[in-house]
GROMACS .gro file of C-alpha atoms in nm:
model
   64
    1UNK     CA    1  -0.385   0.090   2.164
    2UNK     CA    2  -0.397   0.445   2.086
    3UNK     CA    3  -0.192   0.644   2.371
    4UNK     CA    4  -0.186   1.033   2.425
    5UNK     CA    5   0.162   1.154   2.313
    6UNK     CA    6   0.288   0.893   2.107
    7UNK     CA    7   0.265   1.044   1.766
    8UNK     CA    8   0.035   0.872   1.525
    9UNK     CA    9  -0.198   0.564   1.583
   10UNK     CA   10  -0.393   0.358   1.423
   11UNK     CA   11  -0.657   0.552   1.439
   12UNK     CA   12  -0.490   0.803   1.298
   13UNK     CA   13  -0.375   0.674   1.029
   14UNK     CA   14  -0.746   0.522   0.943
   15UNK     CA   15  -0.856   0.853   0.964
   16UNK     CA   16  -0.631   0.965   0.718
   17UNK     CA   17  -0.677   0.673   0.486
   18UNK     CA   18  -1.051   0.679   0.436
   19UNK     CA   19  -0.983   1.074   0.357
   20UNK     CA   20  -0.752   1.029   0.089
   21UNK     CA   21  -1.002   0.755  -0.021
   22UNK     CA   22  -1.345   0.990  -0.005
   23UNK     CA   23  -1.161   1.239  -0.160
   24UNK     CA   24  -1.039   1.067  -0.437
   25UNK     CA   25  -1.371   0.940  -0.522
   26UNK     CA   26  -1.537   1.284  -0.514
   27UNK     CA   27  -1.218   1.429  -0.691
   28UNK     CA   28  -1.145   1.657  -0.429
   29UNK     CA   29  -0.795   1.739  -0.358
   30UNK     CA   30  -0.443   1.706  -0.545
   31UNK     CA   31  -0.472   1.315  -0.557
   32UNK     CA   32  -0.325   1.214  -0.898
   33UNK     CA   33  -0.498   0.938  -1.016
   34UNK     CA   34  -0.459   0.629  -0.884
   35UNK     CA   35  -0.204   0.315  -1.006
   36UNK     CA   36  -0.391   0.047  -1.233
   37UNK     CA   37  -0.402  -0.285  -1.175
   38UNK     CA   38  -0.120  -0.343  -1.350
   39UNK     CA   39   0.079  -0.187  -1.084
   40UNK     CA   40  -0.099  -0.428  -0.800
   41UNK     CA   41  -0.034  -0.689  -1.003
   42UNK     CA   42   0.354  -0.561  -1.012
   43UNK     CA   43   0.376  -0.533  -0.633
   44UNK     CA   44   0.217  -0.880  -0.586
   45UNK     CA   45   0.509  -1.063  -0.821
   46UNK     CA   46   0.791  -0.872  -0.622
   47UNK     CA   47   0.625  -0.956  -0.286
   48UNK     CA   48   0.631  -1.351  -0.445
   49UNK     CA   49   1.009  -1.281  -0.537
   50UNK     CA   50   1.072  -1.195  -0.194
   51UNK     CA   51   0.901  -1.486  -0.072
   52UNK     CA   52   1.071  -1.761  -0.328
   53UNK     CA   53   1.395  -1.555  -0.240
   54UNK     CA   54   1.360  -1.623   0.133
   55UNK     CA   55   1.287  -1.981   0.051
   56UNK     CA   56   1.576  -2.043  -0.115
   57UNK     CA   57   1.833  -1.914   0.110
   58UNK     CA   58   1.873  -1.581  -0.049
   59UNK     CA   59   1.857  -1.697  -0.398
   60UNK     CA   60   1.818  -1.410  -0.675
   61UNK     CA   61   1.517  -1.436  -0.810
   62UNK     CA   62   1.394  -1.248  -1.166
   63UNK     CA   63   1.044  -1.032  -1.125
   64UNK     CA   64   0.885  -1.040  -1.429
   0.00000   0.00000   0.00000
């Protein structure tokens, strides 16, 4: 729950978020452009390695 005096909250942040999402749409702003899906694809195999990691008691694991 959002509290007076606290700093940021959520919806804050939300705020913020769907901003930086309008604006990149309308290409307002000094967004660059935005990471492929390469890069989510990237993120997803490290957050996997992470996971496998964890699983194997702290195993290395290779990201490909």
């Amino acid at each position: 729950m959002d509290a007076g005096g606290v700093g940021h909250g959520v919806a804050d942040l939300f705020g913020y978020q769907a901003r930086a999402f309008l604006d990149q749409i309308a290409a307002v702003g000094e967004l660059g452009p935005l990471p492929g899906f390469a890069a989510g694809l990237h993120g997803l195999q490290v957050v996997a390695a992470v996971t496998e990691s964890a699983n194997s008691d702290g195993a290395a694991v290779k990201v490909l």
